[in-house]
mmCIF file of C-alpha atoms in Angstrom:
data_model
loop_
_atom_site.group_PDB
_atom_site.id
_atom_site.type_symbol
_atom_site.label_atom_id
_atom_site.label_comp_id
_atom_site.label_asym_id
_atom_site.label_seq_id
_atom_site.Cartn_x
_atom_site.Cartn_y
_atom_site.Cartn_z
ATOM 1 C CA MET A 1 150.095 80.199 111.180
ATOM 2 C CA CYS A 2 147.624 82.757 112.791
ATOM 3 C CA SER A 3 144.118 83.750 110.603
ATOM 4 C CA SER A 4 143.183 87.058 111.381
ATOM 5 C CA SER A 5 139.978 86.477 113.340
ATOM 6 C CA ASP A 6 142.572 84.647 115.856
ATOM 7 C CA VAL A 7 144.595 87.400 116.013
ATOM 8 C CA VAL A 8 141.565 89.534 116.946
ATOM 9 C CA PHE A 9 139.857 87.248 119.253
ATOM 10 C CA ARG A 10 143.193 86.717 121.220
ATOM 11 C CA SER A 11 143.861 90.874 121.412
ATOM 12 C CA ARG A 12 140.409 91.328 122.625
ATOM 13 C CA TRP A 13 140.461 88.558 125.101
ATOM 14 C CA LEU A 14 143.718 89.936 126.837
ATOM 15 C CA TRP A 15 142.804 93.529 126.476
ATOM 16 C CA SER A 16 139.279 92.030 128.758
ATOM 17 C CA ARG A 17 141.928 90.145 131.305
ATOM 18 C CA PHE A 18 143.612 94.403 132.444
ATOM 19 C CA MET A 19 140.374 96.351 131.779
ATOM 20 C CA PRO A 20 137.044 95.272 134.032
ATOM 21 C CA GLN A 21 133.922 95.044 131.791
ATOM 22 C CA LEU A 22 129.866 94.600 132.535
ATOM 23 C CA SER A 23 128.509 91.655 131.910
ATOM 24 C CA TYR A 24 125.868 93.196 130.509
ATOM 25 C CA SER A 25 124.635 96.433 128.133
ATOM 26 C CA PRO A 26 123.929 98.705 131.098
ATOM 27 C CA VAL A 27 121.000 99.826 128.838
ATOM 28 C CA LYS A 28 117.771 97.992 128.035
ATOM 29 C CA GLY A 29 116.724 97.316 124.667
ATOM 30 C CA LEU A 30 113.299 97.143 123.542
ATOM 31 C CA TYR A 31 111.253 94.433 121.943
ATOM 32 C CA LEU A 32 107.958 95.323 119.965
ATOM 33 C CA TYR A 33 105.301 92.694 119.019
ATOM 34 C CA GLY A 34 101.652 92.963 117.874
ATOM 35 C CA GLY A 35 99.609 92.319 115.029
ATOM 36 C CA VAL A 36 100.810 93.191 111.403
ATOM 37 C CA GLY A 37 100.030 96.902 109.780
ATOM 38 C CA THR A 38 99.848 98.342 113.250
ATOM 39 C CA GLY A 39 102.915 100.456 113.201
ATOM 40 C CA LYS A 40 106.100 98.885 114.822
ATOM 41 C CA THR A 41 108.572 98.575 111.849
ATOM 42 C CA MET A 42 107.878 102.365 111.355
ATOM 43 C CA LEU A 43 108.250 103.302 114.877
ATOM 44 C CA MET A 44 111.751 101.459 114.643
ATOM 45 C CA ASP A 45 112.729 103.553 111.738
ATOM 46 C CA LEU A 46 111.563 106.588 113.255
ATOM 47 C CA PHE A 47 113.946 105.749 116.274
ATOM 48 C CA TYR A 48 116.575 104.934 114.271
ATOM 49 C CA GLU A 49 116.996 107.748 111.707
ATOM 50 C CA GLN A 50 116.748 110.751 114.713
ATOM 51 C CA LEU A 51 120.191 108.742 116.220
ATOM 52 C CA PRO A 52 123.059 110.778 115.246
ATOM 53 C CA CYS A 53 124.932 109.175 112.325
ATOM 54 C CA SER A 54 128.284 109.132 114.436
ATOM 55 C CA TRP A 55 126.511 106.257 115.971
ATOM 56 C CA ARG A 56 127.671 103.034 115.710
ATOM 57 C CA LYS A 57 124.259 101.213 114.325
ATOM 58 C CA LYS A 58 122.753 98.970 112.413
ATOM 59 C CA ARG A 59 119.014 98.547 111.010
ATOM 60 C CA ILE A 60 118.622 94.822 109.262
ATOM 61 C CA HIS A 61 115.905 92.304 108.499
ATOM 62 C CA PHE A 62 115.827 89.284 110.711
ATOM 63 C CA HIS A 63 115.979 87.288 107.676
ATOM 64 C CA ALA A 64 119.396 89.112 106.518
ATOM 65 C CA PHE A 65 120.788 89.598 110.185
ATOM 66 C CA MET A 66 120.676 85.381 110.398
ATOM 67 C CA LEU A 67 122.227 84.977 106.866
ATOM 68 C CA ASN A 68 125.541 87.196 107.886
ATOM 69 C CA VAL A 69 125.675 85.397 110.906
ATOM 70 C CA HIS A 70 126.168 81.968 109.274
ATOM 71 C CA SER A 71 128.150 83.685 106.516
ATOM 72 C CA ARG A 72 130.560 84.619 109.348
ATOM 73 C CA LEU A 73 130.252 81.497 111.378
ATOM 74 C CA ARG A 74 131.877 79.545 107.936
ATOM 75 C CA LYS A 75 134.659 82.099 107.742
ATOM 76 C CA HIS A 76 135.698 81.439 111.299
ATOM 77 C CA GLN A 77 135.104 77.707 110.694
ATOM 78 C CA GLY A 78 138.284 75.734 113.162
ATOM 79 C CA VAL A 79 138.533 78.737 115.728
ATOM 80 C CA SER A 80 137.503 77.416 119.221
ATOM 81 C CA ASP A 81 134.286 79.696 119.833
ATOM 82 C CA PRO A 82 133.475 80.861 116.329
ATOM 83 C CA LEU A 83 130.178 82.584 118.025
ATOM 84 C CA GLU A 84 132.129 84.180 120.475
ATOM 85 C CA VAL A 85 134.210 85.737 117.508
ATOM 86 C CA VAL A 86 131.499 86.640 115.162
ATOM 87 C CA ALA A 87 129.461 88.646 118.103
ATOM 88 C CA LEU A 88 132.636 90.310 118.761
ATOM 89 C CA GLU A 89 132.795 91.687 114.860
ATOM 90 C CA ILE A 90 129.489 92.504 115.509
ATOM 91 C CA SER A 91 129.459 94.587 118.957
ATOM 92 C CA ASP A 92 132.601 95.806 117.246
ATOM 93 C CA GLU A 93 130.405 97.509 114.023
ATOM 94 C CA SER A 94 127.390 98.161 115.832
ATOM 95 C CA ILE A 95 126.527 99.433 119.484
ATOM 96 C CA LEU A 96 122.737 99.278 118.577
ATOM 97 C CA LEU A 97 121.153 96.759 116.594
ATOM 98 C CA CYS A 98 117.613 97.003 115.074
ATOM 99 C CA LEU A 99 116.111 93.716 114.272
ATOM 100 C CA ASP A 100 112.967 93.884 111.539
ATOM 101 C CA GLU A 101 110.664 90.811 111.942
ATOM 102 C CA PHE A 102 112.129 89.072 114.394
ATOM 103 C CA MET A 103 110.949 84.925 113.952
ATOM 104 C CA VAL A 104 112.548 82.031 114.233
ATOM 105 C CA THR A 105 111.280 79.093 112.051
ATOM 106 C CA ASP A 106 115.056 77.658 111.198
ATOM 107 C CA VAL A 107 116.247 74.992 113.818
ATOM 108 C CA ALA A 108 119.676 75.709 112.774
ATOM 109 C CA ASP A 109 119.064 79.668 113.835
ATOM 110 C CA ALA A 110 116.986 78.302 117.241
ATOM 111 C CA LEU A 111 119.977 76.653 118.377
ATOM 112 C CA ILE A 112 122.571 79.221 117.938
ATOM 113 C CA LEU A 113 120.515 82.495 119.213
ATOM 114 C CA ASN A 114 120.848 82.499 122.926
ATOM 115 C CA ARG A 115 124.643 81.712 122.889
ATOM 116 C CA LEU A 116 125.194 84.588 120.167
ATOM 117 C CA PHE A 117 123.076 87.241 121.876
ATOM 118 C CA ARG A 118 124.673 86.580 125.230
ATOM 119 C CA HIS A 119 127.977 87.194 124.082
ATOM 120 C CA LEU A 120 126.424 90.632 122.247
ATOM 121 C CA PHE A 121 124.692 91.404 125.433
ATOM 122 C CA GLY A 122 127.961 90.757 127.466
ATOM 123 C CA ASN A 123 129.639 93.199 124.882
ATOM 124 C CA GLY A 124 126.842 95.665 125.680
ATOM 125 C CA VAL A 125 125.115 95.769 122.270
ATOM 126 C CA VAL A 126 121.588 96.947 122.704
ATOM 127 C CA LEU A 127 118.662 95.316 121.175
ATOM 128 C CA VAL A 128 115.750 96.822 119.790
ATOM 129 C CA SER A 129 113.438 94.650 117.560
ATOM 130 C CA THR A 130 110.043 94.042 116.010
ATOM 131 C CA SER A 131 107.880 91.089 115.800
ATOM 132 C CA ASN A 132 104.309 89.739 115.006
ATOM 133 C CA ARG A 133 104.839 87.344 118.017
ATOM 134 C CA ALA A 134 105.055 87.802 121.920
ATOM 135 C CA PRO A 135 108.820 86.376 123.054
ATOM 136 C CA ASP A 136 106.922 83.603 124.668
ATOM 137 C CA ASN A 137 105.523 82.163 121.167
ATOM 138 C CA LEU A 138 108.721 82.730 119.338
ATOM 139 C CA TYR A 139 110.057 79.137 117.619
ATOM 140 C CA GLU A 140 106.339 77.800 118.761
ATOM 141 C CA GLY A 141 106.114 73.950 118.087
ATOM 142 C CA GLY A 142 110.135 73.891 116.816
ATOM 143 C CA LEU A 143 112.342 71.170 116.784
ATOM 144 C CA GLN A 144 114.203 70.957 120.073
ATOM 145 C CA ARG A 145 112.335 74.379 121.035
ATOM 146 C CA ASP A 146 113.434 73.157 125.296
ATOM 147 C CA LEU A 147 116.922 74.038 123.837
ATOM 148 C CA PHE A 148 115.845 77.212 122.711
ATOM 149 C CA LEU A 149 113.681 78.538 125.820
ATOM 150 C CA PRO A 150 117.159 80.121 127.309
ATOM 151 C CA PHE A 151 116.850 82.268 124.869
ATOM 152 C CA ILE A 152 113.236 83.714 125.622
ATOM 153 C CA ALA A 153 114.126 84.280 129.252
ATOM 154 C CA THR A 154 117.791 85.992 128.245
ATOM 155 C CA LEU A 155 115.595 88.332 125.721
ATOM 156 C CA LYS A 156 112.775 89.340 128.433
ATOM 157 C CA GLU A 157 115.824 89.503 130.907
ATOM 158 C CA ARG A 158 117.406 92.143 128.407
ATOM 159 C CA CYS A 159 114.543 94.200 126.668
ATOM 160 C CA VAL A 160 111.373 95.897 127.860
ATOM 161 C CA VAL A 161 108.626 94.091 125.985
ATOM 162 C CA HIS A 162 105.753 95.802 124.746
ATOM 163 C CA GLU A 163 102.825 95.066 122.737
ATOM 164 C CA ILE A 164 101.345 97.168 120.049
ATOM 165 C CA GLY A 165 97.636 96.744 120.781
ATOM 166 C CA SER A 166 95.968 98.058 117.578
ATOM 167 C CA ALA A 167 93.501 95.877 116.144
ATOM 168 C CA VAL A 168 93.900 98.181 112.535
ATOM 169 C CA ASP A 169 95.723 96.995 109.965
ATOM 170 C CA TYR A 170 96.978 100.582 108.400
ATOM 171 C CA ARG A 171 98.401 99.204 105.297
ATOM 172 C CA LYS A 172 94.985 98.226 104.288
ATOM 173 C CA LEU A 173 94.166 102.053 104.645
ATOM 174 C CA SER A 174 95.982 102.961 101.418
ATOM 175 C CA SER A 175 94.192 103.309 98.181
ATOM 176 C CA ALA A 176 94.440 100.014 96.342
ATOM 177 C CA GLU A 177 95.387 99.863 92.596
ATOM 178 C CA GLN A 178 94.039 96.992 90.633
ATOM 179 C CA GLY A 179 96.992 97.193 87.651
ATOM 180 C CA PHE A 180 99.644 94.514 89.393
ATOM 181 C CA TYR A 181 97.617 91.464 91.197
ATOM 182 C CA PHE A 182 95.669 89.841 88.767
ATOM 183 C CA ILE A 183 93.235 87.181 89.948
ATOM 184 C CA GLY A 184 92.424 84.030 87.433
ATOM 185 C CA LYS A 185 93.164 80.514 87.146
ATOM 186 C CA ASP A 186 93.535 80.844 83.248
ATOM 187 C CA LEU A 187 95.144 84.032 82.222
ATOM 188 C CA PRO A 188 97.295 82.719 79.424
ATOM 189 C CA GLY A 189 99.568 85.225 77.842
ATOM 190 C CA LEU A 190 98.566 87.823 80.012
ATOM 191 C CA LEU A 191 101.713 88.419 82.508
ATOM 192 C CA GLU A 192 103.949 88.249 79.680
ATOM 193 C CA ALA A 193 102.346 91.077 77.804
ATOM 194 C CA LYS A 194 102.454 93.238 81.037
ATOM 195 C CA PHE A 195 105.874 92.043 81.307
ATOM 196 C CA GLN A 196 106.792 93.164 78.002
ATOM 197 C CA LEU A 197 105.081 96.704 78.923
ATOM 198 C CA LEU A 198 107.340 97.234 82.014
ATOM 199 C CA ILE A 199 110.563 96.377 80.236
ATOM 200 C CA GLY A 200 109.973 98.156 76.803
ATOM 201 C CA LYS A 201 112.494 97.894 74.344
ATOM 202 C CA SER A 202 114.924 96.015 76.037
ATOM 203 C CA LYS A 203 115.456 92.377 75.210
ATOM 204 C CA ALA A 204 114.506 89.949 77.637
ATOM 205 C CA ARG A 205 117.149 86.917 78.310
ATOM 206 C CA PRO A 206 118.217 84.454 80.891
ATOM 207 C CA GLN A 207 120.372 85.560 83.417
ATOM 208 C CA GLU A 208 122.167 84.901 86.717
ATOM 209 C CA VAL A 209 122.750 86.676 89.815
ATOM 210 C CA GLU A 210 125.102 85.976 92.577
ATOM 211 C CA VAL A 211 123.678 84.843 96.007
ATOM 212 C CA VAL A 212 126.273 83.678 98.683
ATOM 213 C CA MET A 213 129.136 81.776 99.004
ATOM 214 C CA GLY A 214 129.963 81.908 95.259
ATOM 215 C CA ARG A 215 126.040 80.515 94.165
ATOM 216 C CA THR A 216 124.291 81.746 91.875
ATOM 217 C CA LEU A 217 120.300 82.106 90.972
ATOM 218 C CA LYS A 218 119.270 81.242 87.372
ATOM 219 C CA VAL A 219 116.514 84.054 86.117
ATOM 220 C CA PRO A 220 114.593 82.428 83.234
ATOM 221 C CA LEU A 221 113.899 85.902 82.074
ATOM 222 C CA GLY A 222 115.570 89.315 83.301
ATOM 223 C CA ALA A 223 115.887 92.485 81.342
ATOM 224 C CA ASN A 224 115.725 96.647 82.776
ATOM 225 C CA GLY A 225 115.562 95.390 86.382
ATOM 226 C CA CYS A 226 112.297 93.432 85.928
ATOM 227 C CA ALA A 227 112.655 89.608 86.468
ATOM 228 C CA TYR A 228 110.118 86.546 84.992
ATOM 229 C CA PHE A 229 109.459 83.871 86.911
ATOM 230 C CA HIS A 230 106.933 80.759 87.527
ATOM 231 C CA PHE A 231 105.743 80.418 91.196
ATOM 232 C CA ASP A 232 106.936 76.635 91.014
ATOM 233 C CA GLU A 233 110.530 78.019 89.732
ATOM 234 C CA LEU A 234 111.081 80.858 92.890
ATOM 235 C CA CYS A 235 109.490 78.807 95.306
ATOM 236 C CA ASP A 236 108.947 75.388 94.712
ATOM 237 C CA ARG A 237 112.859 74.897 94.870
ATOM 238 C CA PRO A 238 114.907 74.701 97.466
ATOM 239 C CA LEU A 239 115.769 78.670 97.666
ATOM 240 C CA GLY A 240 115.321 80.596 100.566
ATOM 241 C CA ALA A 241 116.095 84.125 102.183
ATOM 242 C CA ALA A 242 120.040 84.525 100.512
ATOM 243 C CA ASP A 243 118.319 83.590 97.066
ATOM 244 C CA TYR A 244 115.768 86.168 97.236
ATOM 245 C CA PHE A 245 118.254 88.605 99.041
ATOM 246 C CA GLY A 246 120.408 88.533 96.227
ATOM 247 C CA LEU A 247 117.652 88.457 93.422
ATOM 248 C CA PHE A 248 116.476 91.593 94.427
ATOM 249 C CA LYS A 249 120.169 93.561 94.414
ATOM 250 C CA ARG A 250 119.884 93.592 91.121
ATOM 251 C CA PHE A 251 116.009 93.526 90.151
ATOM 252 C CA HIS A 252 113.260 96.099 91.468
ATOM 253 C CA THR A 253 110.343 94.318 89.911
ATOM 254 C CA LEU A 254 109.358 90.836 89.875
ATOM 255 C CA ALA A 255 106.660 89.139 87.471
ATOM 256 C CA LEU A 256 105.569 86.080 89.123
ATOM 257 C CA GLU A 257 103.039 83.841 87.172
ATOM 258 C CA GLY A 258 100.477 81.366 88.631
ATOM 259 C CA VAL A 259 100.435 81.938 92.504
ATOM 260 C CA PRO A 260 98.191 78.964 93.808
ATOM 261 C CA ILE A 261 96.204 78.484 96.612
ATOM 262 C CA PHE A 262 98.298 77.206 99.970
ATOM 263 C CA GLY A 263 97.465 74.005 102.015
ATOM 264 C CA LEU A 264 98.868 71.317 103.375
ATOM 265 C CA HIS A 265 99.982 69.580 100.141
ATOM 266 C CA ASN A 266 102.239 72.744 99.443
ATOM 267 C CA ARG A 267 103.267 73.875 103.054
ATOM 268 C CA THR A 268 106.918 74.167 102.310
ATOM 269 C CA ALA A 269 106.210 76.224 99.043
ATOM 270 C CA ALA A 270 103.837 78.811 101.122
ATOM 271 C CA TYR A 271 106.517 79.207 103.760
ATOM 272 C CA ARG A 272 109.036 80.027 100.809
ATOM 273 C CA PHE A 273 106.595 82.618 99.355
ATOM 274 C CA VAL A 274 105.910 84.492 102.996
ATOM 275 C CA THR A 275 110.144 84.520 102.782
ATOM 276 C CA LEU A 276 109.713 85.882 99.610
ATOM 277 C CA VAL A 277 107.152 88.722 100.050
ATOM 278 C CA ASP A 278 109.161 89.688 103.246
ATOM 279 C CA VAL A 279 112.151 90.009 101.324
ATOM 280 C CA MET A 280 110.420 92.439 98.586
ATOM 281 C CA TYR A 281 108.840 93.995 101.013
ATOM 282 C CA GLU A 282 112.155 94.646 102.833
ATOM 283 C CA ASN A 283 113.714 95.820 99.397
ATOM 284 C CA LYS A 284 110.834 97.917 98.558
ATOM 285 C CA ALA A 285 110.691 95.696 95.415
ATOM 286 C CA ARG A 286 107.937 95.877 93.340
ATOM 287 C CA LEU A 287 105.145 92.723 92.797
ATOM 288 C CA LEU A 288 103.776 92.181 89.164
ATOM 289 C CA CYS A 289 101.531 88.504 89.314
ATOM 290 C CA THR A 290 98.729 86.303 88.418
ATOM 291 C CA ALA A 291 97.142 84.208 91.357
ATOM 292 C CA VAL A 292 94.283 81.856 91.600
ATOM 293 C CA GLY A 293 92.977 83.720 94.494
ATOM 294 C CA SER A 294 93.322 87.206 96.478
ATOM 295 C CA PRO A 295 95.651 87.564 99.199
ATOM 296 C CA ILE A 296 93.257 86.276 102.013
ATOM 297 C CA GLU A 297 91.867 83.656 99.451
ATOM 298 C CA LEU A 298 95.403 82.069 99.088
ATOM 299 C CA PHE A 299 95.657 81.694 102.778
ATOM 300 C CA GLU A 300 92.473 80.296 103.598
ATOM 301 C CA ARG A 301 93.317 76.587 103.861
ATOM 302 C CA ILE A 302 96.343 77.555 106.333
ATOM 303 C CA VAL A 303 95.094 77.982 110.331
ATOM 304 C CA THR A 304 96.662 78.044 113.839
ATOM 305 C CA VAL A 305 96.262 75.220 116.358
ATOM 306 C CA GLY A 306 93.487 77.526 118.316
ATOM 307 C CA ASP A 307 92.092 78.148 114.469
ATOM 308 C CA ALA A 308 92.091 74.587 114.107
ATOM 309 C CA GLN A 309 90.238 73.666 117.565
ATOM 310 C CA GLN A 310 87.424 76.325 117.290
ATOM 311 C CA MET A 311 86.713 74.116 113.617
ATOM 312 C CA ALA A 312 87.096 71.125 115.176
ATOM 313 C CA PRO A 313 83.170 70.046 115.549
ATOM 314 C CA ARG A 314 83.035 70.771 111.708
ATOM 315 C CA THR A 315 85.810 69.008 110.146
ATOM 316 C CA SER A 316 85.692 66.238 112.082
ATOM 317 C CA SER A 317 81.754 65.575 110.681
ATOM 318 C CA ARG A 318 82.080 62.676 107.909
ATOM 319 C CA SER A 319 80.501 64.835 105.525
ATOM 320 C CA ARG A 320 83.343 67.315 105.375
ATOM 321 C CA LYS A 321 84.575 69.354 102.042
ATOM 322 C CA ASN A 322 87.847 68.140 100.203
ATOM 323 C CA ASP A 323 89.188 71.449 101.029
ATOM 324 C CA ASP A 324 89.208 70.273 105.055
ATOM 325 C CA LEU A 325 91.483 67.382 104.155
ATOM 326 C CA ASP A 326 94.000 70.393 102.674
ATOM 327 C CA LEU A 327 93.574 72.218 105.733
ATOM 328 C CA CYS A 328 97.210 73.287 107.127
ATOM 329 C CA VAL A 329 97.564 73.270 110.825
ATOM 330 C CA ASP A 330 100.582 75.348 111.465
ATOM 331 C CA ASN A 331 101.230 78.179 114.450
ATOM 332 C CA GLU A 332 104.167 79.821 112.004
ATOM 333 C CA LEU A 333 102.697 79.956 108.857
ATOM 334 C CA GLY A 334 99.086 80.416 110.380
ATOM 335 C CA PHE A 335 100.590 83.947 111.814
ATOM 336 C CA ALA A 336 102.809 84.673 109.601
ATOM 337 C CA LYS A 337 100.029 84.910 106.926
ATOM 338 C CA ASP A 338 98.590 87.596 108.425
ATOM 339 C CA ARG A 339 101.482 89.789 107.897
ATOM 340 C CA THR A 340 102.000 88.190 103.968
ATOM 341 C CA ILE A 341 98.239 89.252 103.646
ATOM 342 C CA SER A 342 98.565 92.802 104.703
ATOM 343 C CA ARG A 343 101.962 93.425 102.695
ATOM 344 C CA LEU A 344 100.482 92.394 99.618
ATOM 345 C CA THR A 345 97.660 94.802 100.140
ATOM 346 C CA GLU A 346 99.985 97.204 100.286
ATOM 347 C CA MET A 347 102.305 96.436 97.752
ATOM 348 C CA ASN A 348 99.770 96.749 95.476
ATOM 349 C CA SER A 349 98.349 100.346 97.000
ATOM 350 C CA LYS A 350 99.371 103.969 95.254
ATOM 351 C CA GLU A 351 101.019 104.811 97.594
ATOM 352 C CA TYR A 352 103.963 101.821 97.651
ATOM 353 C CA LEU A 353 103.861 101.996 94.123
ATOM 354 C CA GLU A 354 104.549 105.931 93.813
ATOM 355 C CA GLN A 355 107.708 105.084 96.349
ATOM 356 C CA HIS A 356 108.786 102.363 94.393
ATOM 357 C CA SER A 357 108.989 104.774 91.073
ATOM 358 C CA THR A 358 110.751 107.740 93.370
ATOM 359 C CA LEU A 359 113.228 104.937 94.473
ATOM 360 C CA LEU A 360 113.896 103.942 91.216
ATOM 361 C CA GLN A 361 114.307 107.942 89.619
ATOM 362 C CA GLU A 362 116.911 107.924 92.524
ATOM 363 C CA ASN A 363 118.671 104.421 90.988
ATOM 364 C CA HIS A 364 117.833 102.535 94.579
ATOM 365 C CA TRP A 365 118.595 99.604 92.514
ATOM 366 C CA GLN A 366 121.935 97.981 90.529
ATOM 367 C CA VAL A 367 120.108 97.433 87.128
ATOM 368 C CA ARG A 368 121.810 96.017 84.834
ATOM 369 C CA GLU A 369 121.465 94.661 81.202
#
């Protein structure tokens, strides 16, 4: 008995035998890259919003897009070429695909991107994307990167690559607020008190949110659209983008206690924190937190290879400080930290918080007690 995906695939295959098709989209896409806060996402969103509503178009964060791809692949297990079926489904839904924050860190993503996008481009899909990295620097230092390199060639062939060269981080020009990001190593009871002010008369209790494939995420305390976590509960456990997207479908505000200084000893937690901030920013969520240092101080021990080489004479001396022993040399994290620092700064600005309040009034989130 044939599955629905088999029927769709065979129908499309038979039709393609009779109808001549282009081997690629006649229109090249656009790959915008550059430093943080330079307006890449704003430009892409302006472009997207000006297109007619009748167009088959999709605007999605890269994390969410890849989660969707892997979910579809699981659904089509057993098909001879599930990637081709997934590409057919995506191209049936959207001829224009806008991907924000193209950043490849997962080997599972890296190994399928070339075949996936060759199918998509062959189906006529046009890609518009933003990234902090130039195409040649994507997945730099990643496992089995040689298998990823053909995708870079495909990307450069099918997209116009343009750098946004501004040195100004416009997110940091917003009006800073001091009421949601608290710095200190010992702030007993502070976050709980602020959290209670936000939830008002609602009673906080443990909750669960649906994530993907029947999985759930336990929320230690939640009420009135606000969730309370200790840092370790959200970033020092095997969680990822899927869990965070599920969380912010239900909650518009996160109270996060005890964000640490990041270094070699907690590099994995740093990656999760970067992903958490990306997902919060994408969902326009509000962050209330206590942290050991300012956003810049949190990431001072995270450096790129280039930064480390410049520091080498100092760090190789016998008199180096203990802090240098915790230095984390990681290109992906070293580049991503600038975006996270920028976003944390903007998320604490008057403009961002006012936008959050407006969305809250419009019932943007599915708030449930």
